[in-house]
Coordinates of N, CA, C and O in Angstrom, one line a residue:
M1 N 0.7 -1.0 0.1 CA 0.0 -0.1 0.2 C 0.9 1.3 0.0 O 2.0 1.4 0.5
N2 N 0.5 2.3 -0.6 CA 1.1 3.7 -0.7 C 1.4 4.2 0.7 O 0.4 4.2 1.4
S3 N 2.5 4.4 1.3 CA 2.8 5.1 2.3 C 2.2 6.8 2.4 O 2.3 7.3 3.6
F4 N 1.7 7.3 1.5 CA 1.4 8.7 1.5 C -0.1 8.9 1.9 O -0.5 10.1 2.3
H5 N -1.0 7.8 2.2 CA -2.1 7.9 2.7 C -2.2 6.8 3.7 O -1.8 5.7 3.5
N6 N -3.3 6.9 4.6 CA -3.5 5.9 5.5 C -4.4 5.0 5.0 O -5.1 5.2 3.8
N7 N -4.7 3.8 5.5 CA -5.3 2.6 4.8 C -6.9 2.9 4.9 O -7.7 2.2 4.4
N8 N -7.2 3.8 5.8 CA -8.8 4.0 6.0 C -9.3 5.0 4.9 O -10.5 5.0 4.9
S9 N -8.5 5.7 3.9 CA -8.8 6.5 3.0 C -9.5 5.6 2.1 O -8.8 4.7 1.3
S10 N -10.6 6.0 1.5 CA -11.3 5.5 0.3 C -10.8 5.9 -0.9 O -10.3 7.2 -1.0
V11 N -10.8 5.2 -2.0 CA -10.4 5.7 -3.4 C -11.2 7.0 -3.7 O -10.7 8.1 -4.2
F12 N -12.5 7.0 -3.4 CA -13.2 8.2 -3.7 C -12.9 9.3 -3.0 O -12.8 10.6 -3.6
S13 N -12.5 9.3 -1.7 CA -12.1 10.3 -1.0 C -10.8 11.0 -1.5 O -10.5 12.1 -1.5
L14 N -9.8 10.0 -1.7 CA -8.6 10.3 -2.3 C -9.0 11.1 -3.7 O -8.0 12.1 -3.9
F15 N -9.6 10.6 -4.5 CA -9.8 11.4 -5.7 C -10.6 12.5 -5.6 O -10.2 13.5 -6.3
S16 N -11.4 12.9 -4.7 CA -12.1 14.0 -4.4 C -11.2 15.1 -3.9 O -11.2 16.2 -4.3
Q17 N -10.2 14.7 -3.1 CA -9.3 15.6 -2.7 C -8.4 16.1 -3.8 O -7.9 17.3 -3.8
A18 N -7.9 15.1 -4.4 CA -7.0 15.5 -5.6 C -7.7 16.4 -6.7 O -7.2 17.3 -7.1
F19 N -9.1 16.0 -7.2 CA -9.8 16.8 -7.9 C -10.1 18.3 -7.3 O -9.9 19.1 -8.3
L20 N -10.3 18.5 -6.0 CA -10.7 19.8 -5.6 C -9.3 20.6 -5.4 O -9.2 22.0 -5.7
I21 N -8.1 19.9 -5.4 CA -6.7 20.6 -5.3 C -6.6 20.9 -6.8 O -6.1 22.2 -7.2
A22 N -7.0 20.1 -7.8 CA -6.5 20.7 -9.1 C -7.5 21.5 -9.8 O -7.0 22.4 -10.4
I23 N -8.6 21.5 -9.4 CA -9.8 22.4 -10.0 C -9.7 23.9 -9.3 O -9.9 24.9 -10.0
E24 N -8.8 23.9 -8.1 CA -8.7 25.3 -7.5 C -7.4 25.8 -7.9 O -7.0 26.9 -7.6
N25 N -6.5 25.1 -8.7 CA -5.1 25.6 -9.3 C -5.3 26.8 -10.3 O -5.9 26.5 -11.4
P26 N -5.1 28.0 -10.1 CA -5.2 29.0 -11.0 C -4.4 28.9 -12.2 O -4.6 29.3 -13.1
K27 N -3.2 28.2 -12.0 CA -2.2 28.1 -13.2 C -3.0 27.1 -14.4 O -3.0 27.4 -15.4
A28 N -3.6 26.1 -13.8 CA -4.4 25.1 -14.5 C -5.6 25.8 -15.4 O -5.7 25.5 -16.4
I29 N -6.2 26.7 -14.6 CA -7.4 27.3 -15.3 C -7.0 28.4 -16.0 O -7.5 28.4 -17.3
I30 N -5.9 29.1 -16.0 CA -5.3 30.0 -17.1 C -4.7 29.1 -18.2 O -5.1 29.5 -19.3
F31 N -4.0 28.1 -18.1 CA -3.6 27.2 -19.1 C -4.8 26.7 -19.8 O -4.6 27.0 -21.1
F32 N -5.8 26.2 -19.2 CA -7.0 25.7 -20.2 C -7.8 26.7 -20.9 O -8.2 26.6 -22.1
T33 N -7.9 27.9 -20.3 CA -8.5 29.0 -21.0 C -7.9 29.6 -22.1 O -8.5 30.1 -22.9
A34 N -6.5 29.6 -22.1 CA -5.6 29.8 -23.0 C -5.4 29.0 -24.2 O -5.5 29.5 -25.4
L35 N -5.5 27.9 -23.8 CA -5.2 26.9 -25.0 C -6.5 26.3 -25.6 O -6.5 26.1 -26.9
F36 N -7.5 26.0 -24.8 CA -8.5 25.3 -25.6 C -9.6 26.1 -26.5 O -10.2 25.6 -27.5
P37 N -9.7 27.4 -26.2 CA -10.5 28.0 -27.2 C -10.2 28.1 -28.7 O -11.1 28.1 -29.5
Q38 N -8.9 27.9 -29.0 CA -8.6 27.8 -30.5 C -8.9 26.5 -30.9 O -9.1 26.3 -32.2
F39 N -9.5 25.5 -30.2 CA -9.6 24.2 -30.8 C -11.2 23.8 -30.5 O -11.6 22.8 -30.9
I40 N -11.9 24.9 -30.1 CA -13.4 24.6 -29.8 C -14.1 25.0 -31.3 O -13.9 26.0 -31.7
S41 N -15.0 24.1 -31.6 CA -15.9 24.2 -32.8 C -17.2 24.9 -32.4 O -17.8 24.8 -31.2
K42 N -17.6 25.9 -33.2 CA -18.9 26.6 -32.8 C -20.1 25.9 -33.2 O -21.2 26.0 -32.6
E43 N -20.0 24.6 -33.9 CA -21.2 23.7 -34.1 C -21.5 23.0 -32.8 O -22.7 22.7 -32.6
G44 N -20.6 22.5 -32.1 CA -20.8 21.5 -31.1 C -21.0 22.3 -29.8 O -20.9 23.6 -29.6
T45 N -21.3 21.6 -28.5 CA -21.4 22.3 -27.4 C -20.1 22.6 -26.9 O -19.3 21.6 -26.7
S46 N -20.0 23.6 -26.3 CA -18.5 24.0 -25.6 C -18.3 23.0 -24.3 O -17.2 22.7 -24.3
L47 N -19.3 22.8 -23.5 CA -18.9 21.9 -22.3 C -18.5 20.6 -22.6 O -17.3 20.1 -22.0
S48 N -19.0 20.0 -23.6 CA -18.7 18.4 -23.9 C -17.4 18.7 -24.7 O -16.4 17.7 -24.3
Q49 N -16.8 19.7 -25.4 CA -15.6 19.7 -26.2 C -14.5 20.0 -25.1 O -13.5 19.5 -25.1
Y50 N -14.7 20.9 -24.1 CA -13.9 21.2 -23.1 C -13.7 20.1 -22.3 O -12.4 19.8 -21.7
T51 N -14.7 19.2 -21.9 CA -14.5 18.0 -21.1 C -13.7 17.0 -21.8 O -12.9 16.4 -21.1
L52 N -13.9 16.6 -23.1 CA -13.4 15.7 -23.6 C -11.7 16.3 -23.8 O -10.8 15.3 -23.7
M53 N -11.5 17.4 -24.1 CA -10.2 17.7 -24.4 C -9.5 17.7 -22.9 O -8.2 17.5 -22.9
T54 N -10.1 18.2 -21.7 CA -9.3 18.0 -20.4 C -9.1 16.7 -20.1 O -8.1 16.3 -19.6
I55 N -10.1 15.7 -20.4 CA -9.9 14.2 -20.1 C -8.6 13.8 -21.1 O -7.9 13.1 -20.4
T56 N -8.5 14.1 -22.2 CA -7.5 13.7 -23.1 C -6.2 14.2 -22.8 O -5.3 13.4 -22.5
L57 N -6.2 15.4 -22.5 CA -4.9 15.9 -21.9 C -4.4 15.4 -20.7 O -3.0 15.1 -20.5
G58 N -5.4 15.3 -19.8 CA -5.0 14.6 -18.4 C -4.4 13.1 -18.5 O -3.6 12.8 -18.0
F59 N -5.2 12.4 -19.4 CA -4.7 11.1 -19.6 C -3.4 11.0 -20.3 O -2.5 10.2 -19.7
I60 N -3.1 11.8 -21.2 CA -2.0 11.8 -21.9 C -0.7 12.4 -21.1 O 0.3 11.7 -21.1
S61 N -1.2 13.3 -20.2 CA 0.0 13.7 -19.3 C 0.3 12.7 -18.2 O 1.3 12.5 -17.9
M62 N -0.6 12.0 -17.8 CA -0.5 11.0 -16.8 C 0.4 10.0 -17.4 O 1.3 9.4 -16.7
I63 N 0.1 9.4 -18.5 CA 0.8 8.5 -19.2 C 2.3 8.9 -19.5 O 3.3 8.1 -19.1
L64 N 2.5 10.1 -19.8 CA 3.9 10.5 -20.0 C 4.6 10.6 -18.8 O 5.8 10.2 -18.7
Y65 N 3.9 11.1 -17.7 CA 4.5 11.1 -16.3 C 4.8 9.9 -15.9 O 6.0 9.6 -15.3
A66 N 4.2 8.8 -16.0 CA 4.2 7.5 -15.6 C 5.5 7.0 -16.2 O 6.5 6.2 -15.8
I67 N 5.6 7.2 -17.6 CA 6.7 6.6 -18.3 C 8.2 7.4 -17.9 O 9.2 6.6 -17.9
A68 N 8.1 8.7 -17.8 CA 9.2 9.2 -17.4 C 9.8 8.9 -16.1 O 11.0 8.6 -15.6
R69 N 8.7 8.7 -15.0 CA 9.1 8.3 -13.8 C 9.6 7.0 -13.9 O 10.6 6.6 -13.0
D70 N 9.1 6.1 -14.5 CA 9.8 4.6 -14.7 C 11.2 4.6 -15.3 O 12.1 4.0 -14.9
K71 N 11.5 5.5 -16.4 CA 12.7 5.5 -16.9 C 13.8 6.3 -15.9 O 14.8 5.8 -15.8
A72 N 13.3 7.2 -15.0 CA 14.2 7.8 -14.4 C 14.6 7.0 -13.1 O 15.7 6.9 -12.7
T73 N 13.5 6.2 -12.7 CA 13.8 5.3 -11.4 C 14.8 4.2 -11.9 O 15.7 3.8 -11.2
N74 N 14.4 3.5 -13.2 CA 15.5 2.8 -13.6 C 16.8 3.2 -13.7 O 17.9 2.4 -13.6
F75 N 17.0 4.4 -14.3 CA 18.4 5.0 -14.6 C 19.1 5.3 -13.3 O 20.2 4.9 -13.0
I76 N 18.2 5.6 -12.3 CA 19.1 6.0 -10.9 C 19.2 4.9 -10.3 O 20.2 4.6 -9.6
K77 N 18.6 3.8 -10.2 CA 18.7 2.5 -9.6 C 19.8 1.8 -10.0 O 20.4 1.0 -9.5
N78 N 19.9 1.6 -11.4 CA 20.9 0.9 -12.3 C 22.2 1.7 -12.6 O 23.0 1.2 -13.4
S79 N 22.4 2.6 -12.1 CA 23.7 3.4 -12.7 C 24.6 3.9 -11.6 O 23.9 4.1 -10.5
F80 N 25.7 4.4 -11.8 CA 26.5 5.1 -10.6 C 25.8 6.3 -10.2 O 26.3 6.8 -9.1
V81 N 25.1 7.0 -10.8 CA 24.3 8.3 -10.5 C 23.7 8.0 -9.3 O 23.6 8.7 -8.4
G82 N 22.7 6.8 -9.2 CA 22.0 6.4 -7.8 C 23.0 6.5 -6.8 O 22.6 6.9 -5.6
R83 N 24.2 5.8 -7.0 CA 25.0 5.5 -5.7 C 25.5 6.9 -5.4 O 25.5 7.2 -4.1
Y84 N 26.0 7.9 -6.2 CA 26.4 9.1 -5.7 C 25.4 9.9 -5.2 O 25.4 10.8 -4.3
L85 N 24.2 9.8 -5.8 CA 23.0 10.7 -5.3 C 22.8 10.2 -4.0 O 22.4 11.2 -3.2
N86 N 22.7 8.9 -3.7 CA 22.4 8.5 -2.1 C 23.5 9.0 -1.2 O 23.1 9.3 -0.2
R87 N 24.9 9.1 -1.8 CA 25.8 9.3 -1.0 C 25.8 11.0 -0.8 O 25.8 11.3 0.6
I88 N 25.4 11.7 -1.6 CA 25.2 13.2 -1.5 C 24.1 13.6 -0.6 O 24.4 14.5 0.2
T89 N 23.0 12.8 -0.9 CA 21.9 13.4 -0.1 C 22.0 12.8 1.5 O 21.6 13.4 2.4
G90 N 22.6 11.5 1.6 CA 22.9 11.1 2.9 C 23.9 12.2 3.8 O 23.6 12.4 4.7
G91 N 25.0 12.6 2.7 CA 25.7 13.6 3.6 C 25.2 14.7 3.9 O 25.5 15.4 4.9
I92 N 24.1 15.3 3.2 CA 23.4 16.5 3.4 C 22.6 16.2 4.7 O 22.6 17.0 5.7
F93 N 22.0 15.1 4.7 CA 21.0 14.9 6.0 C 21.8 14.7 7.3 O 21.5 15.2 8.3
I94 N 23.1 14.2 7.2 CA 24.0 13.9 8.3 C 24.4 15.3 8.7 O 24.5 15.8 9.8
S95 N 24.8 16.0 7.7 CA 25.2 17.5 8.1 C 24.2 18.3 8.7 O 24.3 18.9 9.7
A96 N 23.1 18.1 8.1 CA 21.9 18.9 8.7 C 21.6 18.5 10.2 O 21.3 19.3 11.2
G97 N 21.8 17.2 10.3 CA 21.4 16.6 11.8 C 22.6 17.1 12.7 O 22.2 17.5 14.0
C98 N 23.8 17.2 12.2 CA 25.0 17.6 13.3 C 24.7 19.1 13.4 O 25.0 19.4 14.7
S99 N 24.3 19.8 12.5 CA 24.1 21.2 12.8 C 23.0 21.6 13.7 O 22.9 22.4 14.6
L100 N 21.9 20.7 13.6 CA 20.7 21.0 14.5 C 21.2 20.3 16.0 O 20.9 21.2 17.1
A101 N 22.1 19.3 16.0 CA 22.5 19.0 17.4 C 23.6 19.8 18.1 O 23.6 20.1 19.2
L102 N 24.2 20.5 17.2 CA 25.3 21.5 17.8 C 24.8 22.8 18.0 O 25.4 23.6 18.6
K103 N 23.5 23.1 17.5 CA 23.1 24.5 17.6 C 22.6 24.9 19.1 O 22.1 23.9 19.8
N104 N 22.8 25.9 19.6 CA 22.4 26.3 20.8 C 21.0 26.6 21.2 O 20.2 27.2 20.7

């Protein structure tokens, strides 16, 4: 199970939280209102066209995000970059812990 939410959360409550966060994002609203009107046909209903384009764009962006995440994870796990990245971030955390311990 994913560690970002507790096991008592339902799929619907997680979806509704994500939906509310996304719908209130002003950058997304500005992006959609700037991009979509050039592709809206005057013959059809605007709401159905906006809905279809939003779902399509969301689906494509999620697929691309998942592919990029998979490639980046495999690259970091299977290369020397991952070893050095772990060492650097470990050193940063140890340094931060030491500085907090020594702070008055």
